[in-house]
PDB file of C-alpha atoms in Angstrom:
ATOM      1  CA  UNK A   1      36.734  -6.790   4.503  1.00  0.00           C
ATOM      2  CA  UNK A   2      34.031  -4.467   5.376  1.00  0.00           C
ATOM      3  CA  UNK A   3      30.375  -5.481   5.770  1.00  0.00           C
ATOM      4  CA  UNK A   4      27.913  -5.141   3.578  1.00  0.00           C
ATOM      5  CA  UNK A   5      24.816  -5.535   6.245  1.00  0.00           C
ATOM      6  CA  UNK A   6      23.269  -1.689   6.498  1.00  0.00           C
ATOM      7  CA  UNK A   7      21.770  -2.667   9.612  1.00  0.00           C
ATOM      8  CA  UNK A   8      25.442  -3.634  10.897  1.00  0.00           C
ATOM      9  CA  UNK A   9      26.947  -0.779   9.190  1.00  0.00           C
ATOM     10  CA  UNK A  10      24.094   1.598  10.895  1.00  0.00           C
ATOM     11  CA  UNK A  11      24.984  -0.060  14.435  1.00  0.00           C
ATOM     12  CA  UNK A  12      28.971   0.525  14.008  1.00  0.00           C
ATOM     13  CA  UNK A  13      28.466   4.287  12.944  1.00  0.00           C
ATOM     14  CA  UNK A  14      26.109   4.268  16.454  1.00  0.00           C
ATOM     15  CA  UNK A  15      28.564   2.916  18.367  1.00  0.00           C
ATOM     16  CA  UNK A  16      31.021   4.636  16.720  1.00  0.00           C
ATOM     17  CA  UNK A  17      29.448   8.171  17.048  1.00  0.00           C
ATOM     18  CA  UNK A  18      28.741   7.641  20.660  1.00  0.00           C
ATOM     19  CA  UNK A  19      32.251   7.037  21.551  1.00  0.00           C
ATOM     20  CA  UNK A  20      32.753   9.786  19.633  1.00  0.00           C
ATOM     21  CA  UNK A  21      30.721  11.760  22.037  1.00  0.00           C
ATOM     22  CA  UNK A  22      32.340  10.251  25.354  1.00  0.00           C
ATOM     23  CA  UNK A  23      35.623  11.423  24.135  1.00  0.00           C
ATOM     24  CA  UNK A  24      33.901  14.977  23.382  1.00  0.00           C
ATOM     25  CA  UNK A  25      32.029  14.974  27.193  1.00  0.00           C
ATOM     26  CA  UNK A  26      35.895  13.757  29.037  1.00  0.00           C
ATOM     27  CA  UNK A  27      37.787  16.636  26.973  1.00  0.00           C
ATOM     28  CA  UNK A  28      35.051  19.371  27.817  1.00  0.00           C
ATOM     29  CA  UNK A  29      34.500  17.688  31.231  1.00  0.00           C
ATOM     30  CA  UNK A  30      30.985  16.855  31.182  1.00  0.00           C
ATOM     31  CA  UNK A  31      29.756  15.526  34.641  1.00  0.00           C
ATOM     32  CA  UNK A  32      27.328  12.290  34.612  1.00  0.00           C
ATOM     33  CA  UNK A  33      24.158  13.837  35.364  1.00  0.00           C
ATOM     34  CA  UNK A  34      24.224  15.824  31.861  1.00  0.00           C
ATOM     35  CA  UNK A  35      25.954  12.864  30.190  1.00  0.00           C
ATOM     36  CA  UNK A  36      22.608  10.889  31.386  1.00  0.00           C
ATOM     37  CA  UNK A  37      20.679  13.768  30.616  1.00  0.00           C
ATOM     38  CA  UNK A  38      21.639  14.194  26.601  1.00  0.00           C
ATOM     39  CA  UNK A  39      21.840  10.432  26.087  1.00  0.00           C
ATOM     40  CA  UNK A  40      18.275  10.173  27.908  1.00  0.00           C
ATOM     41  CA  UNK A  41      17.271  12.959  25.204  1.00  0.00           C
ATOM     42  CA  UNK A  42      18.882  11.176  21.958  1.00  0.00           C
ATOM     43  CA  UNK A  43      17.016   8.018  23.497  1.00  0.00           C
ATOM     44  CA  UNK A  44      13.678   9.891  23.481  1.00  0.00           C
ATOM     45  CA  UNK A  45      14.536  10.928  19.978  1.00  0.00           C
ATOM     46  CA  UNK A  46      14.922   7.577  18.759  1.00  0.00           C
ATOM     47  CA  UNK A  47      11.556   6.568  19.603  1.00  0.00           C
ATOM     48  CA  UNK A  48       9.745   9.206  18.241  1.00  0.00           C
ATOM     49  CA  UNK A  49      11.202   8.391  14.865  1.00  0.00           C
ATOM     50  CA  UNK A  50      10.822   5.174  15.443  1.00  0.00           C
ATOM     51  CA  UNK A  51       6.799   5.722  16.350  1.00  0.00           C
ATOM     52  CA  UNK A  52       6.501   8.281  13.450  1.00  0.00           C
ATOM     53  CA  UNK A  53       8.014   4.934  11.208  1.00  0.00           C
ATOM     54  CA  UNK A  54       5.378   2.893  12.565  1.00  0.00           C
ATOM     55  CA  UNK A  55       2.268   5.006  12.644  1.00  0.00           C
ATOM     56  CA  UNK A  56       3.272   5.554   8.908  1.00  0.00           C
ATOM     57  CA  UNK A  57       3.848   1.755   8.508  1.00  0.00           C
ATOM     58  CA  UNK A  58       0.282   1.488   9.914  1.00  0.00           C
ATOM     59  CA  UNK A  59      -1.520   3.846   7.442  1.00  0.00           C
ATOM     60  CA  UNK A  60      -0.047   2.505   4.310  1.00  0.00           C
ATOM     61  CA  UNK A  61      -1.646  -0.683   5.840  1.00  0.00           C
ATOM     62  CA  UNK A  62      -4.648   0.428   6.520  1.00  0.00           C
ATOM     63  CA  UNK A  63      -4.594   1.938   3.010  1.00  0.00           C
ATOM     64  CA  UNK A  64      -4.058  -1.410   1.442  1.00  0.00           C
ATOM     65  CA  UNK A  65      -6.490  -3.042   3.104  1.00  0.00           C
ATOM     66  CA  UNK A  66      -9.026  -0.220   2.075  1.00  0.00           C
ATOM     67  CA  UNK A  67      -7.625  -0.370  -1.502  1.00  0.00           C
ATOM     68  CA  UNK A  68      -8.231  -4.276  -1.544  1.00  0.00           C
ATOM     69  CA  UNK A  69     -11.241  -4.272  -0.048  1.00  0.00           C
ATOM     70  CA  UNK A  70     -12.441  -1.307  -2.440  1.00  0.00           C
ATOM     71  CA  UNK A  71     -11.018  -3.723  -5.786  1.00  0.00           C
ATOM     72  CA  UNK A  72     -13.223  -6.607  -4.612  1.00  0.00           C
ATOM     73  CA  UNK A  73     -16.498  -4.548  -4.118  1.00  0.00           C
ATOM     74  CA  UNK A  74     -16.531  -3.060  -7.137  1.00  0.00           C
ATOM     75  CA  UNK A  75     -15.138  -6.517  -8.795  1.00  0.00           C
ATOM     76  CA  UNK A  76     -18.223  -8.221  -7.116  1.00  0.00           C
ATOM     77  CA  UNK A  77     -20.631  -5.233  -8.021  1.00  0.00           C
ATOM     78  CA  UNK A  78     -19.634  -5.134 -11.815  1.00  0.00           C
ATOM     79  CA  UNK A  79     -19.718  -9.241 -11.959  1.00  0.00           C
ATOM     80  CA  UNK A  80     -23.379  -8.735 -10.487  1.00  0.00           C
ATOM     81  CA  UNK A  81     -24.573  -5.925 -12.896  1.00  0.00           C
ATOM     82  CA  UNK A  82     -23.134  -8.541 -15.313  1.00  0.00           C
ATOM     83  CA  UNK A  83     -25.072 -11.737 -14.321  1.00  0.00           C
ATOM     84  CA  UNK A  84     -21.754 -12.824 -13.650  1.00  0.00           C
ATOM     85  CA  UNK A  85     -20.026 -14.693 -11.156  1.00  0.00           C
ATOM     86  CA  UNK A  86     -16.683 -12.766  -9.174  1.00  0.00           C
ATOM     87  CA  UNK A  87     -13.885 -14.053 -10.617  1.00  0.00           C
ATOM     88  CA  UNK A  88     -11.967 -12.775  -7.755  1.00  0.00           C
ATOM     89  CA  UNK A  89     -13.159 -14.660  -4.285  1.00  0.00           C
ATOM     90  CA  UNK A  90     -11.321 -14.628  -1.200  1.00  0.00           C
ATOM     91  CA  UNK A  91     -11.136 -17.664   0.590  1.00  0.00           C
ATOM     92  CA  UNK A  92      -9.600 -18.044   3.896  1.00  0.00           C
ATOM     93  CA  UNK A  93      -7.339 -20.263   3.409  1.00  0.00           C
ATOM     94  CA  UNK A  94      -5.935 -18.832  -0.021  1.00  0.00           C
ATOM     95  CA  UNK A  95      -2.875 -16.698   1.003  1.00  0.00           C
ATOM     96  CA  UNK A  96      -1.525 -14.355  -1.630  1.00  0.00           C
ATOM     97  CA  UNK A  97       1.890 -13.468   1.202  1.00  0.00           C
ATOM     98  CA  UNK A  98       1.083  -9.926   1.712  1.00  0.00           C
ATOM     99  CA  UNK A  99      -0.999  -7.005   0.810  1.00  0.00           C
ATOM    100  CA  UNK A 100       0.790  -5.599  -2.128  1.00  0.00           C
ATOM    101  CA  UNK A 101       0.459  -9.135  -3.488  1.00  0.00           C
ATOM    102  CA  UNK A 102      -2.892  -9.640  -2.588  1.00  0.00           C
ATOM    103  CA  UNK A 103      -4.021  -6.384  -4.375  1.00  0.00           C
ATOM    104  CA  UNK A 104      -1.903  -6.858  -7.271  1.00  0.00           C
ATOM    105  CA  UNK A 105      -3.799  -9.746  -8.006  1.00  0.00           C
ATOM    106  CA  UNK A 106      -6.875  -8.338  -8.142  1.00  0.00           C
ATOM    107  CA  UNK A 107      -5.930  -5.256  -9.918  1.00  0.00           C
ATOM    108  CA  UNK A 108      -5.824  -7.299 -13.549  1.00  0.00           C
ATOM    109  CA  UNK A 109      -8.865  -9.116 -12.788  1.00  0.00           C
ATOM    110  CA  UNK A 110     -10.863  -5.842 -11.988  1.00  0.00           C
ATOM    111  CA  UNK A 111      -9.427  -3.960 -15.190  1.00  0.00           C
ATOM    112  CA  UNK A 112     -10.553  -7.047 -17.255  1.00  0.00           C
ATOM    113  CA  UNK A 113     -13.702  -6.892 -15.842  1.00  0.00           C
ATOM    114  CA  UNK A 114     -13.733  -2.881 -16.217  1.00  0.00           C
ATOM    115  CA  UNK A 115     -13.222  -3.727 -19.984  1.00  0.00           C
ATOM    116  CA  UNK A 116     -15.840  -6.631 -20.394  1.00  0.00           C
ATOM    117  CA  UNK A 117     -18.455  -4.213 -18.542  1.00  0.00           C
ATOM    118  CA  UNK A 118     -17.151  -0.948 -21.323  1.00  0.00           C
ATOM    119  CA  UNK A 119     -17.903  -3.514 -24.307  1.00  0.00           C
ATOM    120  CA  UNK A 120     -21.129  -4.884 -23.302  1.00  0.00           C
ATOM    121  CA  UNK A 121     -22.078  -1.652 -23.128  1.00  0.00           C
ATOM    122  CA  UNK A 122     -20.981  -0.820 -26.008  1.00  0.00           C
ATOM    123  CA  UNK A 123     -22.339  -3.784 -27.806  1.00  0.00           C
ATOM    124  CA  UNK A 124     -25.943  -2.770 -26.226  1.00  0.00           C
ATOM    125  CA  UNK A 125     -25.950   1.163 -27.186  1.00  0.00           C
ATOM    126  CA  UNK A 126     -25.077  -0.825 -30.943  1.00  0.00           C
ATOM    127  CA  UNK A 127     -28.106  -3.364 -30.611  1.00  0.00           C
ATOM    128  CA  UNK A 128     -30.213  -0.253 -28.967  1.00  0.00           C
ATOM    129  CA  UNK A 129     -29.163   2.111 -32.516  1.00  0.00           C
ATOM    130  CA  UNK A 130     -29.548  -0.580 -34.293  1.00  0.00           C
ATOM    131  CA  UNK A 131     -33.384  -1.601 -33.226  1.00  0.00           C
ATOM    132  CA  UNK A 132     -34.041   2.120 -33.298  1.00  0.00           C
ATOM    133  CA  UNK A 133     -33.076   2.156 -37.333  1.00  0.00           C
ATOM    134  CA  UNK A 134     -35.068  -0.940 -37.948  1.00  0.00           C
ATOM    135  CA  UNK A 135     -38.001   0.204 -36.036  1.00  0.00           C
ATOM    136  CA  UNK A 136     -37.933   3.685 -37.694  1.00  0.00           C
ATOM    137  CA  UNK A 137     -37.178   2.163 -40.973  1.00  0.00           C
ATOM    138  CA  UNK A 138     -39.861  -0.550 -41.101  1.00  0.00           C
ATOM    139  CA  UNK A 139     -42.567   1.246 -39.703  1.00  0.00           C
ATOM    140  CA  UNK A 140     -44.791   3.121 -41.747  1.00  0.00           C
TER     141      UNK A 140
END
């Protein structure tokens, strides 16, 4: 029965595909110095994928750490313009298992707090209308 591991699969088609290209090199009659040469050069080309992979890896972290630490700034600022305290604090111990985690858990808390901070202010351009009518009604 076949495997289902991709990483297992990915090796066999390697090997596979390699052998592949030793039968190629013995029927053409390719000496060792360019055998070493192309499998130096599919070597190389491994890397760079594999750097490209990482640096890209490295980015979306960066990103997510950016994007958290964004979410708890403006979480903390809006709290503050609120007389509030953050909802959202990060201790050091607390461990939320990995970025994506971490930021969707802030993500609801900031949205509530986005729609606490819309109807307060909301609620205050009502109590400001609402003293301006009295005012303009009662004096005079």
């Amino acid at each position: 029965m076949p495997s289902k591991d991709p990483l297992l699969q990915m090796e066999t088609t390697c090997v596979s595909l390699l052998c592949e290209l030793k039968i190629i090199w013995d029927e053409v009659g390719e000496n060792d110095v360019e055998r070493d040469k192309m499998l130096l050069e599919l070597k190389r080309e491994c890397l760079e994928v594999q750097r490209r992979k990482v640096d890209f890896a490295n980015k979306f972290r960066a990103q997510l750490r950016q994007a958290i630490a964004d979410s708890e700034a403006e979480l903390a600022s809006i709290c503050s313009a609120m007389g509030e305290r953050p909802v959202h604090i990060r201790h050091s111990d607390q461990n939320f298992g990995n970025l994506k985690a971490e930021l969707r858990a802030i993500l609801p808390e900031l949205e509530e707090m986005k729609k606490r901070k819309w109807i307060a202010e909301i609620n205050l351009l009502k109590f400001w209308r609402n003293s301006y009518n009295f005012f303009k009604h009662n004096s005079g």
